[in-house]
mmCIF file of C-alpha atoms in Angstrom:
data_model
loop_
_atom_site.group_PDB
_atom_site.id
_atom_site.type_symbol
_atom_site.label_atom_id
_atom_site.label_comp_id
_atom_site.label_asym_id
_atom_site.label_seq_id
_atom_site.Cartn_x
_atom_site.Cartn_y
_atom_site.Cartn_z
ATOM 1 C CA MET A 28 0.000 0.000 0.000
ATOM 2 C CA ASN A 29 1.362 3.391 -1.008
ATOM 3 C CA TYR A 30 -1.577 5.519 0.091
ATOM 4 C CA ARG A 31 -0.733 8.146 2.703
ATOM 5 C CA HIS A 32 -3.687 10.047 4.069
ATOM 6 C CA ALA A 33 -1.416 12.852 5.253
ATOM 7 C CA TYR A 34 -1.697 14.321 1.750
ATOM 8 C CA HIS A 35 -5.494 14.489 2.023
ATOM 9 C CA ALA A 36 -6.227 15.032 5.725
ATOM 10 C CA GLY A 37 -8.943 17.584 6.366
ATOM 11 C CA ASN A 38 -10.199 17.706 2.773
ATOM 12 C CA PHE A 39 -13.909 17.982 1.908
ATOM 13 C CA ALA A 40 -14.355 14.207 2.092
ATOM 14 C CA ASP A 41 -12.875 14.116 5.588
ATOM 15 C CA VAL A 42 -15.192 16.896 6.709
ATOM 16 C CA VAL A 43 -18.292 14.944 5.689
ATOM 17 C CA LYS A 44 -17.036 11.550 6.809
ATOM 18 C CA HIS A 45 -15.776 12.721 10.175
ATOM 19 C CA ALA A 46 -18.773 14.934 10.924
ATOM 20 C CA VAL A 47 -21.009 11.897 10.392
ATOM 21 C CA LEU A 48 -18.679 9.710 12.471
ATOM 22 C CA ALA A 49 -18.908 12.194 15.342
ATOM 23 C CA LEU A 50 -22.711 12.203 15.119
ATOM 24 C CA LEU A 51 -22.821 8.399 15.229
ATOM 25 C CA ILE A 52 -20.609 8.297 18.302
ATOM 26 C CA GLU A 53 -22.730 10.913 20.060
ATOM 27 C CA ARG A 54 -25.858 8.855 19.365
ATOM 28 C CA LEU A 55 -24.184 5.733 20.785
ATOM 29 C CA LYS A 56 -23.415 7.706 23.943
ATOM 30 C CA ALA A 57 -27.139 8.245 24.512
ATOM 31 C CA LYS A 58 -27.160 4.901 26.371
ATOM 32 C CA ASP A 59 -25.096 4.287 29.504
ATOM 33 C CA LYS A 60 -23.718 0.925 28.375
ATOM 34 C CA GLY A 61 -20.280 1.061 26.822
ATOM 35 C CA PHE A 62 -19.584 0.484 23.150
ATOM 36 C CA ARG A 63 -16.628 -0.224 20.860
ATOM 37 C CA VAL A 64 -15.538 1.608 17.733
ATOM 38 C CA ILE A 65 -13.687 -0.556 15.198
ATOM 39 C CA ASP A 66 -11.751 1.505 12.642
ATOM 40 C CA SER A 67 -10.533 -0.830 9.882
ATOM 41 C CA HIS A 68 -8.324 1.644 7.976
ATOM 42 C CA ALA A 69 -7.240 3.982 10.744
ATOM 43 C CA GLY A 70 -4.209 5.837 9.367
ATOM 44 C CA ILE A 71 -1.929 7.548 11.886
ATOM 45 C CA GLY A 72 -4.620 9.198 13.996
ATOM 46 C CA LEU A 73 -3.443 12.808 13.927
ATOM 47 C CA TYR A 74 -2.164 14.926 11.028
ATOM 48 C CA ASP A 75 -0.027 18.040 11.003
ATOM 49 C CA LEU A 76 -1.545 20.489 8.522
ATOM 50 C CA ALA A 77 1.746 22.405 8.471
ATOM 51 C CA SER A 78 3.715 19.332 7.336
ATOM 52 C CA PRO A 79 5.289 19.138 3.849
ATOM 53 C CA LEU A 80 2.841 16.380 2.884
ATOM 54 C CA ALA A 81 -0.240 18.449 3.735
ATOM 55 C CA ALA A 82 1.286 21.564 2.220
ATOM 56 C CA LYS A 83 2.018 19.768 -1.040
ATOM 57 C CA THR A 84 -1.675 19.351 -1.861
ATOM 58 C CA GLY A 85 -3.316 21.981 0.336
ATOM 59 C CA GLU A 86 -6.515 19.933 0.229
ATOM 60 C CA TRP A 87 -7.415 20.840 3.782
ATOM 61 C CA GLU A 88 -7.826 24.479 2.737
ATOM 62 C CA HIS A 89 -10.797 23.393 0.598
ATOM 63 C CA GLY A 90 -12.201 21.277 3.408
ATOM 64 C CA ILE A 91 -11.857 22.078 7.083
ATOM 65 C CA GLY A 92 -10.295 25.411 6.093
ATOM 66 C CA LYS A 93 -13.664 26.492 4.715
ATOM 67 C CA LEU A 94 -15.420 25.725 8.009
ATOM 68 C CA ILE A 95 -13.122 27.259 10.558
ATOM 69 C CA GLY A 96 -10.404 29.867 10.543
ATOM 70 C CA SER A 97 -6.864 29.582 11.852
ATOM 71 C CA ASP A 98 -8.221 30.636 15.256
ATOM 72 C CA LEU A 99 -10.657 27.672 15.276
ATOM 73 C CA LYS A 100 -13.647 29.985 15.062
ATOM 74 C CA PRO A 101 -16.282 28.670 12.639
ATOM 75 C CA VAL A 102 -17.642 30.626 9.728
ATOM 76 C CA SER A 103 -21.219 31.844 9.988
ATOM 77 C CA LEU A 104 -23.404 28.753 10.419
ATOM 78 C CA SER A 105 -27.125 28.292 10.820
ATOM 79 C CA ALA A 106 -28.223 27.087 14.246
ATOM 80 C CA LYS A 107 -29.132 23.625 12.911
ATOM 81 C CA LEU A 108 -25.863 23.202 11.022
ATOM 82 C CA ALA A 109 -23.852 24.380 14.015
ATOM 83 C CA GLU A 110 -25.631 21.782 16.157
ATOM 84 C CA ALA A 111 -24.915 19.006 13.640
ATOM 85 C CA LEU A 112 -21.229 19.970 13.421
ATOM 86 C CA ALA A 113 -20.731 20.540 17.151
ATOM 87 C CA PRO A 114 -19.233 17.122 18.103
ATOM 88 C CA TYR A 115 -16.879 17.149 15.113
ATOM 89 C CA LEU A 116 -15.648 20.693 15.712
ATOM 90 C CA ALA A 117 -15.249 19.932 19.415
ATOM 91 C CA ALA A 118 -12.868 17.092 18.523
ATOM 92 C CA ILE A 119 -10.815 19.430 16.335
ATOM 93 C CA ARG A 120 -10.555 21.985 19.119
ATOM 94 C CA THR A 121 -9.448 19.292 21.570
ATOM 95 C CA VAL A 122 -6.387 18.361 19.485
ATOM 96 C CA ASN A 123 -5.491 22.038 19.070
ATOM 97 C CA PRO A 124 -5.393 23.181 22.706
ATOM 98 C CA ASP A 125 -3.488 26.367 21.889
ATOM 99 C CA GLY A 126 -6.488 27.659 19.946
ATOM 100 C CA ARG A 127 -4.792 27.601 16.539
ATOM 101 C CA LEU A 128 -5.624 25.233 13.674
ATOM 102 C CA ARG A 129 -2.507 23.096 13.243
ATOM 103 C CA PHE A 130 -3.537 19.483 13.745
ATOM 104 C CA TYR A 131 -6.348 17.526 12.162
ATOM 105 C CA PRO A 132 -7.767 14.440 13.920
ATOM 106 C CA GLY A 133 -8.249 11.319 11.838
ATOM 107 C CA SER A 134 -11.100 8.935 12.542
ATOM 108 C CA PRO A 135 -9.438 7.059 15.437
ATOM 109 C CA MET A 136 -8.551 10.302 17.188
ATOM 110 C CA ILE A 137 -12.062 11.675 16.734
ATOM 111 C CA ALA A 138 -13.430 8.477 18.255
ATOM 112 C CA ARG A 139 -10.941 8.623 21.120
ATOM 113 C CA VAL A 140 -11.697 12.251 21.937
ATOM 114 C CA LEU A 141 -15.451 11.687 21.995
ATOM 115 C CA MET A 142 -15.492 8.352 23.840
ATOM 116 C CA ARG A 143 -16.347 7.964 27.520
ATOM 117 C CA GLU A 144 -14.387 5.913 30.073
ATOM 118 C CA VAL A 145 -16.628 2.905 29.458
ATOM 119 C CA ASP A 146 -16.064 2.899 25.691
ATOM 120 C CA ARG A 147 -13.275 1.247 23.697
ATOM 121 C CA LEU A 148 -11.536 1.668 20.339
ATOM 122 C CA THR A 149 -9.856 -0.874 18.063
ATOM 123 C CA ALA A 150 -7.786 0.924 15.414
ATOM 124 C CA VAL A 151 -6.352 -1.116 12.535
ATOM 125 C CA GLU A 152 -3.827 -0.019 9.906
ATOM 126 C CA LEU A 153 -1.987 -2.066 7.254
ATOM 127 C CA ASN A 154 0.696 0.382 6.109
ATOM 128 C CA SER A 155 3.697 -0.492 8.294
ATOM 129 C CA ASP A 156 5.000 3.045 8.688
ATOM 130 C CA ASP A 157 1.581 4.434 9.517
ATOM 131 C CA ALA A 158 0.804 1.506 11.831
ATOM 132 C CA LYS A 159 3.928 2.230 13.881
ATOM 133 C CA LEU A 160 2.898 5.861 14.287
ATOM 134 C CA LEU A 161 -0.621 4.777 15.218
ATOM 135 C CA VAL A 162 0.586 2.265 17.817
ATOM 136 C CA ASN A 163 2.969 4.821 19.332
ATOM 137 C CA ARG A 164 0.278 7.470 19.443
ATOM 138 C CA PHE A 165 -1.994 5.326 21.602
ATOM 139 C CA ALA A 166 0.712 3.539 23.578
ATOM 140 C CA GLY A 167 -0.342 3.145 27.200
ATOM 141 C CA ASP A 168 -3.970 4.014 26.516
ATOM 142 C CA ILE A 169 -5.970 1.181 28.058
ATOM 143 C CA GLN A 170 -9.087 2.146 26.098
ATOM 144 C CA VAL A 171 -7.415 1.776 22.707
ATOM 145 C CA LYS A 172 -6.038 -1.267 20.904
ATOM 146 C CA ALA A 173 -3.966 -0.246 17.848
ATOM 147 C CA ILE A 174 -2.903 -3.057 15.503
ATOM 148 C CA GLU A 175 -0.988 -3.496 12.243
ATOM 149 C CA LEU A 176 -3.315 -5.691 10.201
ATOM 150 C CA ASP A 177 -5.346 -5.844 6.998
ATOM 151 C CA GLY A 178 -8.568 -4.016 7.788
ATOM 152 C CA TYR A 179 -10.729 -6.583 6.015
ATOM 153 C CA LEU A 180 -9.202 -9.389 8.078
ATOM 154 C CA ALA A 181 -10.018 -7.322 11.127
ATOM 155 C CA LEU A 182 -13.693 -7.286 10.171
ATOM 156 C CA GLY A 183 -13.764 -11.049 10.419
ATOM 157 C CA SER A 184 -11.671 -11.174 13.581
ATOM 158 C CA PHE A 185 -13.086 -8.406 15.742
ATOM 159 C CA VAL A 186 -16.849 -8.627 15.273
ATOM 160 C CA PRO A 187 -18.899 -8.978 17.278
ATOM 161 C CA PRO A 188 -17.071 -7.099 20.032
ATOM 162 C CA LYS A 189 -17.589 -8.228 23.581
ATOM 163 C CA GLU A 190 -19.496 -5.004 24.301
ATOM 164 C CA ARG A 191 -22.145 -6.057 21.739
ATOM 165 C CA ARG A 192 -22.693 -2.364 21.009
ATOM 166 C CA GLY A 193 -20.745 -0.193 18.680
ATOM 167 C CA LEU A 194 -19.689 1.093 15.316
ATOM 168 C CA VAL A 195 -17.539 -0.278 12.507
ATOM 169 C CA LEU A 196 -15.972 2.307 10.182
ATOM 170 C CA VAL A 197 -14.597 0.928 6.911
ATOM 171 C CA ASP A 198 -12.643 3.600 5.065
ATOM 172 C CA PRO A 199 -10.320 1.961 2.485
ATOM 173 C CA PRO A 200 -7.947 3.922 0.218
ATOM 174 C CA TYR A 201 -9.447 2.578 -3.034
ATOM 175 C CA GLU A 202 -6.063 1.690 -4.483
ATOM 176 C CA GLU A 203 -7.264 -1.711 -5.666
ATOM 177 C CA GLN A 204 -9.358 -2.116 -8.813
ATOM 178 C CA ASN A 205 -11.986 -4.270 -7.084
ATOM 179 C CA GLU A 206 -12.186 -2.231 -3.876
ATOM 180 C CA PHE A 207 -15.977 -1.777 -4.067
ATOM 181 C CA ARG A 208 -16.452 -5.538 -4.353
ATOM 182 C CA THR A 209 -14.009 -6.190 -1.518
ATOM 183 C CA LEU A 210 -15.786 -3.630 0.647
ATOM 184 C CA ALA A 211 -19.199 -5.148 -0.027
ATOM 185 C CA ASP A 212 -17.915 -8.677 0.658
ATOM 186 C CA GLY A 213 -16.189 -7.607 3.869
ATOM 187 C CA PHE A 214 -19.250 -5.789 5.143
ATOM 188 C CA LEU A 215 -21.647 -8.634 4.371
ATOM 189 C CA LYS A 216 -19.435 -11.189 6.126
ATOM 190 C CA ALA A 217 -19.160 -8.935 9.165
ATOM 191 C CA TYR A 218 -22.915 -8.340 9.125
ATOM 192 C CA GLU A 219 -23.557 -12.086 9.248
ATOM 193 C CA ARG A 220 -21.513 -12.247 12.445
ATOM 194 C CA TRP A 221 -22.906 -9.038 13.962
ATOM 195 C CA PRO A 222 -26.207 -7.917 12.392
ATOM 196 C CA THR A 223 -27.014 -5.429 15.173
ATOM 197 C CA GLY A 224 -23.861 -3.325 14.842
ATOM 198 C CA VAL A 225 -23.745 0.105 13.261
ATOM 199 C CA TYR A 226 -21.620 0.166 10.104
ATOM 200 C CA ALA A 227 -20.296 3.153 8.160
ATOM 201 C CA LEU A 228 -18.845 2.359 4.726
ATOM 202 C CA TRP A 229 -17.032 5.187 2.961
ATOM 203 C CA TYR A 230 -16.520 5.519 -0.792
ATOM 204 C CA PRO A 231 -15.411 8.174 -3.297
ATOM 205 C CA VAL A 232 -17.935 9.565 -5.773
ATOM 206 C CA LYS A 233 -15.898 9.241 -8.945
ATOM 207 C CA ASP A 234 -16.736 6.185 -11.062
ATOM 208 C CA LEU A 235 -20.538 6.401 -11.025
ATOM 209 C CA GLY A 236 -20.936 2.964 -12.574
ATOM 210 C CA ALA A 237 -18.926 1.373 -9.777
ATOM 211 C CA VAL A 238 -20.912 3.307 -7.175
ATOM 212 C CA LYS A 239 -24.221 2.205 -8.713
ATOM 213 C CA ASN A 240 -23.132 -1.446 -8.769
ATOM 214 C CA PHE A 241 -21.977 -1.163 -5.153
ATOM 215 C CA HIS A 242 -25.354 0.147 -4.059
ATOM 216 C CA LYS A 243 -27.152 -2.547 -6.057
ATOM 217 C CA ARG A 244 -25.033 -5.277 -4.494
ATOM 218 C CA LEU A 245 -25.911 -4.046 -1.027
ATOM 219 C CA HIS A 246 -29.598 -3.644 -1.869
ATOM 220 C CA ASP A 247 -29.828 -7.106 -3.386
ATOM 221 C CA SER A 248 -28.089 -8.672 -0.390
ATOM 222 C CA GLY A 249 -31.308 -8.397 1.581
ATOM 223 C CA VAL A 250 -29.714 -6.402 4.401
ATOM 224 C CA GLN A 251 -32.203 -3.821 5.628
ATOM 225 C CA ARG A 252 -31.789 -0.341 7.107
ATOM 226 C CA LEU A 253 -29.121 0.802 4.641
ATOM 227 C CA LEU A 254 -28.960 4.599 4.440
ATOM 228 C CA GLY A 255 -26.978 6.384 1.737
ATOM 229 C CA ALA A 256 -25.520 9.888 2.007
ATOM 230 C CA GLU A 257 -23.471 11.742 -0.593
ATOM 231 C CA LEU A 258 -22.066 15.209 -1.096
ATOM 232 C CA TRP A 259 -20.339 16.306 -4.280
ATOM 233 C CA VAL A 260 -18.452 19.551 -4.769
ATOM 234 C CA ARG A 261 -18.825 19.602 -8.572
ATOM 235 C CA ASP A 262 -20.782 17.737 -11.259
ATOM 236 C CA ARG A 263 -20.834 14.032 -10.369
ATOM 237 C CA ALA A 264 -20.551 12.993 -14.032
ATOM 238 C CA THR A 265 -16.845 13.757 -14.476
ATOM 239 C CA PRO A 266 -15.196 10.387 -13.730
ATOM 240 C CA GLU A 267 -11.643 11.636 -14.218
ATOM 241 C CA ARG A 268 -11.961 13.680 -11.004
ATOM 242 C CA PHE A 269 -12.720 13.002 -7.352
ATOM 243 C CA ASN A 270 -16.038 14.810 -7.236
ATOM 244 C CA GLY A 271 -17.700 13.751 -4.031
ATOM 245 C CA THR A 272 -17.820 11.655 -0.930
ATOM 246 C CA GLY A 273 -20.321 8.970 0.040
ATOM 247 C CA LEU A 274 -21.291 6.853 3.020
ATOM 248 C CA VAL A 275 -23.494 3.825 3.406
ATOM 249 C CA LEU A 276 -24.771 3.497 6.959
ATOM 250 C CA CYS A 277 -26.199 0.223 8.192
ATOM 251 C CA ASN A 278 -28.454 0.359 11.257
ATOM 252 C CA PRO A 279 -28.228 4.146 11.587
ATOM 253 C CA PRO A 280 -29.661 5.647 14.777
ATOM 254 C CA TRP A 281 -33.323 6.625 14.747
ATOM 255 C CA LYS A 282 -34.104 9.612 12.525
ATOM 256 C CA LEU A 283 -30.435 10.193 11.691
ATOM 257 C CA GLU A 284 -31.439 10.716 8.069
ATOM 258 C CA HIS A 285 -33.027 14.041 9.032
ATOM 259 C CA THR A 286 -29.854 15.211 10.767
ATOM 260 C CA LEU A 287 -27.772 14.145 7.758
ATOM 261 C CA GLU A 288 -30.024 16.108 5.419
ATOM 262 C CA THR A 289 -29.488 19.214 7.563
ATOM 263 C CA LEU A 290 -25.740 18.580 7.704
ATOM 264 C CA LEU A 291 -25.209 18.025 3.980
ATOM 265 C CA ALA A 292 -27.578 20.784 2.889
ATOM 266 C CA GLY A 293 -25.611 23.207 5.026
ATOM 267 C CA LEU A 294 -22.207 21.963 3.836
ATOM 268 C CA VAL A 295 -22.936 22.131 0.093
ATOM 269 C CA PRO A 296 -22.676 25.956 -0.172
ATOM 270 C CA LEU A 297 -19.574 25.929 2.045
ATOM 271 C CA LEU A 298 -17.651 23.119 0.352
ATOM 272 C CA GLY A 299 -19.081 23.258 -3.170
ATOM 273 C CA GLU A 300 -16.789 24.533 -5.915
ATOM 274 C CA ASP A 301 -19.407 25.453 -8.527
ATOM 275 C CA ASP A 302 -23.089 25.216 -9.404
ATOM 276 C CA GLY A 303 -22.732 21.457 -9.931
ATOM 277 C CA ALA A 304 -22.361 20.839 -6.188
ATOM 278 C CA GLY A 305 -25.131 18.941 -4.440
ATOM 279 C CA ARG A 306 -26.090 16.238 -2.003
ATOM 280 C CA ARG A 307 -28.556 13.428 -1.433
ATOM 281 C CA VAL A 308 -29.706 11.327 1.505
ATOM 282 C CA TRP A 309 -31.793 8.267 0.695
ATOM 283 C CA TRP A 310 -32.633 4.760 1.780
ATOM 284 C CA ILE A 311 -30.778 2.188 -0.303
ATOM 285 C CA ARG A 312 -32.941 -0.347 1.457
ATOM 286 C CA ALA A 313 -35.289 0.616 4.254
ATOM 287 C CA GLU A 314 -36.616 -1.633 6.977
ATOM 288 C CA GLU A 315 -39.378 -3.744 5.542
ATOM 289 C CA THR A 316 -42.681 -4.073 7.399
ATOM 290 C CA PRO A 317 -43.639 -7.727 7.882
ATOM 291 C CA ALA A 318 -46.709 -8.768 5.931
ATOM 292 C CA ARG A 319 -49.815 -9.381 7.995
#
C-alpha cells in the first residue's frame, strides 16, 4: 500500500465523513452501556496540517479550512448546522489546545476524543509506517487497541465485540481495482456475524458505474436499514476527477437521516466549488414491514 492520508487530511471528504462519524458516536453515547468503535483503515490518527505532505496538496484548505479559521472559530453557520457539526468541531478543538488550527484528527482520534471511560476503540492499519505511528500514538492508553493488520481481516476477527454495542468504520484507500467488491464482501461477512452493529462504509464519488453497482449489491443482499448519504463539490458525471464523498450506513440511529439532510444541505454551499455541487440522503434499502 502506497496511500498516505497525510496528503489528504482535512479535505472535503474528511469533513463529511468525520462529521457523520462524530454524530454516530454521540448517538451511541445516549445509552449508559459502553460500546466499541472498530476503525478498519485507521491511518496515523493525527495529522499536522503544516507538514510538507499536507502543504504539497493543500486539500485541507478546501475542506476544514472552509469551516473554521486559523483561530478555530467557525464561519457563519445556521443554528441547525452548528448543532450538527458541534461534536466534530469539538474534537478538532481538543487536538489544538493552543487555539490555533494546526492538527487535524483522523477517525481514530475523533473516536478517542469523543469516547467515555466505558467505551473502547480498536484501530487497525496495514501500512507499516503508519501503523507504527498509530501504535505509538496510543501507547499506554488502556481504552485503545492499535494493531498493524489488513482491515478486512479485522472485520472477520473483531466482530462482534464483547461489548455487543458499537460502530464499525470501513474507510479503504481505493487503491485496488476491485475495492468496491471487496468492501461489499467484507461488510456482508461482518454483518452475518454481527447484524445489530452500526456500520459506516465510505466511498469516493468518482466512477458512477462502480458506485451504482456497489449500491445494487448491497440492496440485493437483503440487508435492511441501509442509508446512503453523498455530497459532491462539482458535477458528479466527471469520472476523471474526485467529485464527491459517500457513506453507506447500516443500522443508523433513529431519525439520523433528518440530521444528515441538515448537515449536507448546510455543507454544500460551504464546500461546493461550482453550481454542480449537491447532495442526497436516501434509503438504499429501508426496513421492511412484515406482511400481515
